[in-house]
mmCIF file of N, CA, C and O in Angstrom:
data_model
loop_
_atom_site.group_PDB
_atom_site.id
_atom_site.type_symbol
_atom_site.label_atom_id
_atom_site.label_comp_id
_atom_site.label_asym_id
_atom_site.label_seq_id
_atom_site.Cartn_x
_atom_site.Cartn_y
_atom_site.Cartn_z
ATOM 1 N N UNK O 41 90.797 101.858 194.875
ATOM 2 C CA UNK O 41 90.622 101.209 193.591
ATOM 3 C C UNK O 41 89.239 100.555 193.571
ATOM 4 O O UNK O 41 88.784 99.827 194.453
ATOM 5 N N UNK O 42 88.632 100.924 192.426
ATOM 6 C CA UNK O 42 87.269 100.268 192.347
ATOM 7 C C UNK O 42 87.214 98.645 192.169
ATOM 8 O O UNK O 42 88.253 98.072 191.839
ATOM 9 N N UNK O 43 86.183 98.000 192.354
ATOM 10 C CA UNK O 43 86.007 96.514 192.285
ATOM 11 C C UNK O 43 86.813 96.161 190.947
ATOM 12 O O UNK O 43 87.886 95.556 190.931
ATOM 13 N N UNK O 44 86.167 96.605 189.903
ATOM 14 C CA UNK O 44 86.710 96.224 188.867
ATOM 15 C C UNK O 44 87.660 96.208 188.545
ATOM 16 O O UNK O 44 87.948 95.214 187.877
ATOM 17 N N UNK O 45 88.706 97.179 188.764
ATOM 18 C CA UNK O 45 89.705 97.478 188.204
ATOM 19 C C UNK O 45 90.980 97.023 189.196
ATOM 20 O O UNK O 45 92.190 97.056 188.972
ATOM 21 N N UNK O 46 90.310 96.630 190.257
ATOM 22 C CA UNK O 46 90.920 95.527 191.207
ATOM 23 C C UNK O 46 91.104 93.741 190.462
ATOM 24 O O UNK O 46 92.062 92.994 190.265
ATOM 25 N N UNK O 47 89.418 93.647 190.202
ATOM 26 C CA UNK O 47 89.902 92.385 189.539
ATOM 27 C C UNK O 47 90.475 92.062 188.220
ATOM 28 O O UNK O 47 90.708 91.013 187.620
ATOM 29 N N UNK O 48 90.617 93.268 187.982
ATOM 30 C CA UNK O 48 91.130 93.264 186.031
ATOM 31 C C UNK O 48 93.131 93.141 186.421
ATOM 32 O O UNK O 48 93.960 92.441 185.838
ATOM 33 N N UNK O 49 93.341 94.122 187.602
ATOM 34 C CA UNK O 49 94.338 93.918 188.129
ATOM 35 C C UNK O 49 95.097 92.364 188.646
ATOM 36 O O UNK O 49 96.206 91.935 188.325
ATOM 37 N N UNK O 50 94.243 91.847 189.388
ATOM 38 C CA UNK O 50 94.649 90.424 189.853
ATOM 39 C C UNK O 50 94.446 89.212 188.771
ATOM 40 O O UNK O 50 94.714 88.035 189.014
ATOM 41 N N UNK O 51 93.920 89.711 187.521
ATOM 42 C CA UNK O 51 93.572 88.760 186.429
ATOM 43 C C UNK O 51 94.980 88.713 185.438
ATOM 44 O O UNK O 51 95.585 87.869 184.777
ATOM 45 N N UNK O 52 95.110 90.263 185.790
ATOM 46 C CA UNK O 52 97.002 90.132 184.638
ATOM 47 C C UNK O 52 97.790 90.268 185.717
ATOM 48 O O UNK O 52 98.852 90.793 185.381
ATOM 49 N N UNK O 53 97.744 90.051 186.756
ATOM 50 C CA UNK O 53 99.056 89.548 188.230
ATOM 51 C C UNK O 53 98.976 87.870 187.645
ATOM 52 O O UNK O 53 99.950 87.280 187.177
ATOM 53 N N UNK O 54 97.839 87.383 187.768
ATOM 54 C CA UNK O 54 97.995 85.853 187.783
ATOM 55 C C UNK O 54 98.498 85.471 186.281
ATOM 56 O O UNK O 54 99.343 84.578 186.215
ATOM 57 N N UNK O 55 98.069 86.045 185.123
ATOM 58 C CA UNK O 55 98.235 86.198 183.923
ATOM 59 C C UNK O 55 100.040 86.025 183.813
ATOM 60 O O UNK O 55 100.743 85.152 183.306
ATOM 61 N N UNK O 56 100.263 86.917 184.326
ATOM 62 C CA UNK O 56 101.787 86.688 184.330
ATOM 63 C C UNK O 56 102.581 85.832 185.042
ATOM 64 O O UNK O 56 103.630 85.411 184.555
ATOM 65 N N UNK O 57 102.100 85.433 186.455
ATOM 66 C CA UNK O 57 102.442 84.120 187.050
ATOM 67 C C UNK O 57 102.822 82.943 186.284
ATOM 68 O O UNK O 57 103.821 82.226 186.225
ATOM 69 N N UNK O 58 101.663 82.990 185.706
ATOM 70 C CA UNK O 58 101.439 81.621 185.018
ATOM 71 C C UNK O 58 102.354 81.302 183.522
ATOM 72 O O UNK O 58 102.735 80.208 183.105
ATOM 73 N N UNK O 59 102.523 82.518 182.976
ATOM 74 C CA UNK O 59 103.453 82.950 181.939
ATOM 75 C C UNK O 59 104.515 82.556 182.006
ATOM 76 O O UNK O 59 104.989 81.771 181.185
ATOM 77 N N UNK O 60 105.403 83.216 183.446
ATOM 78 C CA UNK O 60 106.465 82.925 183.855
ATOM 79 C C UNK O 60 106.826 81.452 184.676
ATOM 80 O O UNK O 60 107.915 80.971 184.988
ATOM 81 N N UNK O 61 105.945 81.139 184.808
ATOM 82 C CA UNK O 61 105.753 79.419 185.307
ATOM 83 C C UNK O 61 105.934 78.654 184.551
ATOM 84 O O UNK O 61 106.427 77.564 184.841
ATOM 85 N N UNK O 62 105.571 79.012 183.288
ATOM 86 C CA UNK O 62 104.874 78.192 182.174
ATOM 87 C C UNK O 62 106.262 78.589 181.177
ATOM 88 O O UNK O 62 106.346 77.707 180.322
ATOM 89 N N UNK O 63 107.061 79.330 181.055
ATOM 90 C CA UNK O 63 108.525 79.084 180.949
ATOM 91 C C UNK O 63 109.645 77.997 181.681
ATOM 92 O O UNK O 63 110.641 77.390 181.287
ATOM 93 N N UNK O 64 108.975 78.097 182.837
ATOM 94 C CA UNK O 64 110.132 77.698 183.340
ATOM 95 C C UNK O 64 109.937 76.405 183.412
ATOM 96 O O UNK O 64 110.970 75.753 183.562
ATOM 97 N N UNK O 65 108.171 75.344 183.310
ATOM 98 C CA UNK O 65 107.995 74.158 183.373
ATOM 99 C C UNK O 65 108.321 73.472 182.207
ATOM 100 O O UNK O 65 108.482 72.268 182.005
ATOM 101 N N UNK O 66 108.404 74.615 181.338
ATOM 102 C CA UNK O 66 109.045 74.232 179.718
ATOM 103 C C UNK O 66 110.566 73.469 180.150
ATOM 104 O O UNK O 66 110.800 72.275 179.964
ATOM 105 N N UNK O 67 111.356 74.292 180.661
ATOM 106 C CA UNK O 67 112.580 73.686 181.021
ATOM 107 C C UNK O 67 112.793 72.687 182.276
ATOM 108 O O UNK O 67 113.797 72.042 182.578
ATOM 109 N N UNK O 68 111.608 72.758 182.871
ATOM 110 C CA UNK O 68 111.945 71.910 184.329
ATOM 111 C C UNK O 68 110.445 71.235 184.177
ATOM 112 O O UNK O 68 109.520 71.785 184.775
ATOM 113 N N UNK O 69 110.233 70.267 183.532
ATOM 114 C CA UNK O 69 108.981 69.386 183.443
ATOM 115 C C UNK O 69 108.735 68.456 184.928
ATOM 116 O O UNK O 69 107.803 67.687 185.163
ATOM 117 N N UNK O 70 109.736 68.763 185.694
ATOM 118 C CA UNK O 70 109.578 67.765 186.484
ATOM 119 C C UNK O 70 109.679 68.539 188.178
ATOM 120 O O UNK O 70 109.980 67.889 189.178
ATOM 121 N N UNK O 71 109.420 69.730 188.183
ATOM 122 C CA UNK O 71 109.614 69.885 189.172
ATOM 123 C C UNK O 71 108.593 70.255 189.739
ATOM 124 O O UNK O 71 108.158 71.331 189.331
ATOM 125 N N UNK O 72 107.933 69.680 190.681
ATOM 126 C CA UNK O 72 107.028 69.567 191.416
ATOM 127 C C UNK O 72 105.931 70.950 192.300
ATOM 128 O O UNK O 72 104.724 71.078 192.503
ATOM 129 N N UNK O 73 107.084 71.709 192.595
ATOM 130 C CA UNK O 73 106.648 72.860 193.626
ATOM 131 C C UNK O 73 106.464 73.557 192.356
ATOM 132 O O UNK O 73 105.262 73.381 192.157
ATOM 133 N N UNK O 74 106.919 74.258 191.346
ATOM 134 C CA UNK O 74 106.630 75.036 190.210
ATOM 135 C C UNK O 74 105.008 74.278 189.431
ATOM 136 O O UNK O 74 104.217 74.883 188.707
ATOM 137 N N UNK O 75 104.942 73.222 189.763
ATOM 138 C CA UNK O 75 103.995 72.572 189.069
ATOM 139 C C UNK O 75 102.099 72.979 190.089
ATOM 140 O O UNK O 75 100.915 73.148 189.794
ATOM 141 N N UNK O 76 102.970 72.946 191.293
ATOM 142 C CA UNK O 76 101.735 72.893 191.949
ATOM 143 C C UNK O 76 101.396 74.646 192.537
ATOM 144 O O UNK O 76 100.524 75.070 193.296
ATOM 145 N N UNK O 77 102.622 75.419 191.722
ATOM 146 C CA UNK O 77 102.441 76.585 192.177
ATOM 147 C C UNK O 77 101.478 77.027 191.039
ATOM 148 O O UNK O 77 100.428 77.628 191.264
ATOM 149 N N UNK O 78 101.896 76.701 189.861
ATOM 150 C CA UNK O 78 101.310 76.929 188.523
ATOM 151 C C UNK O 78 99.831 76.447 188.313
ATOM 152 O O UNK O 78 99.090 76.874 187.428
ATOM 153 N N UNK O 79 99.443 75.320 189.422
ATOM 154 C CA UNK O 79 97.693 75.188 189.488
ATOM 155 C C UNK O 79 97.271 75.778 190.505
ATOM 156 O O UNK O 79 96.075 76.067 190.501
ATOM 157 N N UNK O 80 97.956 76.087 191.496
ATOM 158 C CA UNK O 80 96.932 77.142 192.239
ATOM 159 C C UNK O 80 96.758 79.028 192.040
ATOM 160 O O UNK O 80 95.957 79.901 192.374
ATOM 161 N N UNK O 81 98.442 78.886 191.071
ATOM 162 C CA UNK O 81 97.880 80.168 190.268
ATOM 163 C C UNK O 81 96.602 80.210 189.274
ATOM 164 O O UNK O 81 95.922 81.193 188.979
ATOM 165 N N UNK O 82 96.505 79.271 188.968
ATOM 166 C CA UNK O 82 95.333 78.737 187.728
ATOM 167 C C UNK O 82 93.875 79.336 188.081
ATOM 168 O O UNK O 82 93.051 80.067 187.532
ATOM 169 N N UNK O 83 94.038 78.445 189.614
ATOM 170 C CA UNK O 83 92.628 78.115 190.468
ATOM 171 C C UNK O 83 92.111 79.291 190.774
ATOM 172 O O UNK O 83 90.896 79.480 190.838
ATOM 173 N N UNK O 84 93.397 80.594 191.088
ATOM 174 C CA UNK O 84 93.276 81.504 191.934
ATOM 175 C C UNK O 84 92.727 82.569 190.445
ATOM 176 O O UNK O 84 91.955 83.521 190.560
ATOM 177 N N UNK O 85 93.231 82.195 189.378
ATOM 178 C CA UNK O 85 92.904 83.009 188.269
ATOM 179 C C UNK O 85 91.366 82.968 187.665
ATOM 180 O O UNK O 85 90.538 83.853 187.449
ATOM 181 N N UNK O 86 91.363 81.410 187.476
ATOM 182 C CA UNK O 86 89.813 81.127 186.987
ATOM 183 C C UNK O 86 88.691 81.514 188.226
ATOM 184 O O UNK O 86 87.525 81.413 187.842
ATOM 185 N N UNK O 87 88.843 81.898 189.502
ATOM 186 C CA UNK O 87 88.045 82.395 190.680
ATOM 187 C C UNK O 87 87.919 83.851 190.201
ATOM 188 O O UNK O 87 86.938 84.575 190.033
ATOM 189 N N UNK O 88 88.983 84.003 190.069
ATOM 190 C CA UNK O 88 89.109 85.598 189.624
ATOM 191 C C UNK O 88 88.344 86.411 188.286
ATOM 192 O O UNK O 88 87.748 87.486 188.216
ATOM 193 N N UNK O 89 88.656 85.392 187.315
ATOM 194 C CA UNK O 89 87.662 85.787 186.387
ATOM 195 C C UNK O 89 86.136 85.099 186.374
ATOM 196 O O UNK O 89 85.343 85.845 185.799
ATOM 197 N N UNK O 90 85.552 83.914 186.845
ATOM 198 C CA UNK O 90 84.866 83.895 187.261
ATOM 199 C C UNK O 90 83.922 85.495 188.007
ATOM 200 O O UNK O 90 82.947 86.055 187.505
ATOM 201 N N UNK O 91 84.553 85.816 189.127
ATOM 202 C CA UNK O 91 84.020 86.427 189.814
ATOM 203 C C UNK O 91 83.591 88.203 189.216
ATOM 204 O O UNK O 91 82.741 88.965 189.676
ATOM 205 N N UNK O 92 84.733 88.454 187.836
ATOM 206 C CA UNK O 92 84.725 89.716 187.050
ATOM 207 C C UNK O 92 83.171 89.283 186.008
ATOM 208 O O UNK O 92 82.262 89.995 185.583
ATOM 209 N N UNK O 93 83.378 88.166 185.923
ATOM 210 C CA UNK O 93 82.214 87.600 184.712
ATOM 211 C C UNK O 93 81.051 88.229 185.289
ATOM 212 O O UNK O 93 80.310 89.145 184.933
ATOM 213 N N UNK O 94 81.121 87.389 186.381
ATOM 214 C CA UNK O 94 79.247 87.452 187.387
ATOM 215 C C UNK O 94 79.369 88.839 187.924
ATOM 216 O O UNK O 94 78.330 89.054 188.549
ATOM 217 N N UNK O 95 80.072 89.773 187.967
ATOM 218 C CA UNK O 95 79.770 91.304 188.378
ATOM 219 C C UNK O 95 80.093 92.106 187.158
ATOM 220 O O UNK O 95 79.323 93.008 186.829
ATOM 221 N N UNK O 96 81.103 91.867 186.505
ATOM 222 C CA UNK O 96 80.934 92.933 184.958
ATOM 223 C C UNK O 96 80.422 92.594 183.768
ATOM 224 O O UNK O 96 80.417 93.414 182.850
ATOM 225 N N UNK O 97 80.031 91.616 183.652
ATOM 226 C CA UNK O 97 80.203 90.915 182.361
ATOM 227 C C UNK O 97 81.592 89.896 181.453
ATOM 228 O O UNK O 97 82.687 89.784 182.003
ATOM 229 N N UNK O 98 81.365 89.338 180.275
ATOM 230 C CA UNK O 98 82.517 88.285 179.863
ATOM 231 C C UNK O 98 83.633 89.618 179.880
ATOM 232 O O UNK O 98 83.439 90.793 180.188
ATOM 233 N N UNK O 99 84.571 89.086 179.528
ATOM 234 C CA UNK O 99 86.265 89.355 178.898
ATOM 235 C C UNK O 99 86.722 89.061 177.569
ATOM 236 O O UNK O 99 87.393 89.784 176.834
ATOM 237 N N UNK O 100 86.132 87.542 177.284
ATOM 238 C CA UNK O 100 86.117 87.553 176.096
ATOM 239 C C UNK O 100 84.996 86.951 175.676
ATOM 240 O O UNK O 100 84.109 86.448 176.367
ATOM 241 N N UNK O 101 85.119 87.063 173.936
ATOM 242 C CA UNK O 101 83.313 86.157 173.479
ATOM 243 C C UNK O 101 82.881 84.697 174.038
ATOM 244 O O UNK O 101 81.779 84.161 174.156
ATOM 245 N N UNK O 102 84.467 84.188 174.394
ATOM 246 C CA UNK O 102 84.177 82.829 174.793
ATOM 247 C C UNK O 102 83.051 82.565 176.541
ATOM 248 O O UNK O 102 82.520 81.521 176.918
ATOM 249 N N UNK O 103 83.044 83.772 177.142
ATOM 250 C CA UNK O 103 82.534 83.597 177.856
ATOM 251 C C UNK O 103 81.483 83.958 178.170
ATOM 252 O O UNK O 103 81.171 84.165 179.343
ATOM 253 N N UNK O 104 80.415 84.169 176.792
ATOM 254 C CA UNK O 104 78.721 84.679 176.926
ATOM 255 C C UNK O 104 78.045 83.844 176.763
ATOM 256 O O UNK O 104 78.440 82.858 176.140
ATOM 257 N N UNK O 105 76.798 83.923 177.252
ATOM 258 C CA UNK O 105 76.101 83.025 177.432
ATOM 259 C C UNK O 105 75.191 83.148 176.259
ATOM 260 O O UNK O 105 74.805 84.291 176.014
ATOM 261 N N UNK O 106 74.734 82.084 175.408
ATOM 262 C CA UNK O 106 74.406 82.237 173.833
ATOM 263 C C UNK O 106 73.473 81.246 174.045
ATOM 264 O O UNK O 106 73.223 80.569 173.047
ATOM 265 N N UNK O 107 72.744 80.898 175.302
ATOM 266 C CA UNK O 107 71.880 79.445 175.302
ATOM 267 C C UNK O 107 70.108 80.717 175.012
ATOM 268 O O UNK O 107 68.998 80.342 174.632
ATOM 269 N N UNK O 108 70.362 81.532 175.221
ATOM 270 C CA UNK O 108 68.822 82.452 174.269
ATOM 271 C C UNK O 108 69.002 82.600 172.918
ATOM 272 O O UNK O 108 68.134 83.324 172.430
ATOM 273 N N UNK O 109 69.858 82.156 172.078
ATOM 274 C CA UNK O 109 69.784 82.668 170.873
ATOM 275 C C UNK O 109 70.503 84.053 170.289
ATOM 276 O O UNK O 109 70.500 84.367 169.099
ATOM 277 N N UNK O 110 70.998 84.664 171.149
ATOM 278 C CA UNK O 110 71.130 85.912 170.819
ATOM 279 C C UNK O 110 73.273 86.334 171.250
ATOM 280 O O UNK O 110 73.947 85.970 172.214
ATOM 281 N N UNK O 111 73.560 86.964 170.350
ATOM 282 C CA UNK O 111 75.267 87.497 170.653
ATOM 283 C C UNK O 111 74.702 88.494 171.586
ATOM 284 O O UNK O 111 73.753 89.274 171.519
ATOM 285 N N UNK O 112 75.527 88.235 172.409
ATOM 286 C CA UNK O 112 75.201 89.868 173.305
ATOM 287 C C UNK O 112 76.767 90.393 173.499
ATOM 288 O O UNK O 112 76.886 91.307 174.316
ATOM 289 N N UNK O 113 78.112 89.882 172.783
ATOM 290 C CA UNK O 113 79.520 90.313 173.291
ATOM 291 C C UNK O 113 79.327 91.518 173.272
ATOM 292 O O UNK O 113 79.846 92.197 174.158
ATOM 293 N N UNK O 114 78.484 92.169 172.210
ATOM 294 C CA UNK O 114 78.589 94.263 171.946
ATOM 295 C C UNK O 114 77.648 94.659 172.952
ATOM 296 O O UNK O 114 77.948 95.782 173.355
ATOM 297 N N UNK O 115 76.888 94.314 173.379
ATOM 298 C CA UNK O 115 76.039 94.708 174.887
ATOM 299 C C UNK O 115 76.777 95.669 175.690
ATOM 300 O O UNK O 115 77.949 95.808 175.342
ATOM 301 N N UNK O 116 76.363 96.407 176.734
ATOM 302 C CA UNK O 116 77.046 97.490 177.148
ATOM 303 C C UNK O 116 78.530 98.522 176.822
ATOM 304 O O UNK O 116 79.146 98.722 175.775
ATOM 305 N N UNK O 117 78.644 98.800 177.591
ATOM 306 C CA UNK O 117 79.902 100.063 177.299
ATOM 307 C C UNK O 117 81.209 98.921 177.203
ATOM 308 O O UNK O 117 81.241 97.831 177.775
ATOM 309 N N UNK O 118 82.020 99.372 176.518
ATOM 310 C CA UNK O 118 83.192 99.326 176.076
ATOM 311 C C UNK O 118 84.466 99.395 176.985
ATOM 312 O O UNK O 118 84.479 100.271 177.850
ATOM 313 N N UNK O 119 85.003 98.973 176.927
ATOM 314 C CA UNK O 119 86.207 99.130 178.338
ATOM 315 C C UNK O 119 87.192 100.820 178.064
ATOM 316 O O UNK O 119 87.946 101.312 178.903
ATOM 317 N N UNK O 120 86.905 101.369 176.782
ATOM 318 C CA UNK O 120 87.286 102.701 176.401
ATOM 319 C C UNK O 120 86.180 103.764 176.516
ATOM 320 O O UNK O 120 86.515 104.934 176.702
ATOM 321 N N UNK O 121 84.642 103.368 176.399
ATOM 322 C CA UNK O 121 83.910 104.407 177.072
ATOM 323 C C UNK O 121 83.955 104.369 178.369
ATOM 324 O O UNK O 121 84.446 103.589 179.184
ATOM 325 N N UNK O 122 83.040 105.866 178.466
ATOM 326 C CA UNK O 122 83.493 106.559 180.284
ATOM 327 C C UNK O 122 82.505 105.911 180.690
ATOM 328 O O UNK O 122 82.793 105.723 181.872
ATOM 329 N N UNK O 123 81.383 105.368 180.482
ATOM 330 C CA UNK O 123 80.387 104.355 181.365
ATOM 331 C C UNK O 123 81.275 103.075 181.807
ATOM 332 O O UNK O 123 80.968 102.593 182.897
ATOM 333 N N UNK O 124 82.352 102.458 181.091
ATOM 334 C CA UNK O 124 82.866 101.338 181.953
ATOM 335 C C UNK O 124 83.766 101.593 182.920
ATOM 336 O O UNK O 124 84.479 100.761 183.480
ATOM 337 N N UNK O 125 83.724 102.799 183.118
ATOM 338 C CA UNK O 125 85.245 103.000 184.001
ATOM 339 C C UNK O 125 84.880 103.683 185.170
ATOM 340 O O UNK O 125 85.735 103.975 186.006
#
């Protein structure tokens, strides 16, 4: 499996962690080990996309850098053209 598609992988593993965490802290506000499992899924997620950012580019618009003046979200290939894959 290529880099990428490794970390696009571990981005919706944690994606769903946190989903299913985030159900269950709905009903159990108080339980501790679900709480602290649910921030180091977090930690382990935001590393993760972090690390897709600085080798592929953002994920979403929220994460381009706009301090030149310029949108660049349409900048390279597309996650459906054959150059991103």
């Amino acid at each position: 499996m290529h880099e990428r598609q490794r970390l696009l992988a571990m981005i919706r593993k944690y994606d769903f962690y946190l989903n299913e965490l985030q159900l269950y802290l709905d009903t159990h506000p108080q339980c501790h080990q679900a709480m602290r499992m649910w921030q180091n899924y977090h930690a382990m997620r935001q590393k993760a996309v972090a690390s897709y950012v600085r080798q592929f580019g953002p994920l979403q618009p929220m994460q381009i850098d706009t301090s030149n003046g310029t949108w660049n979200w349409i900048q390279g290939p597309w996650p459906w053209e054959k150059e991103a894959n």
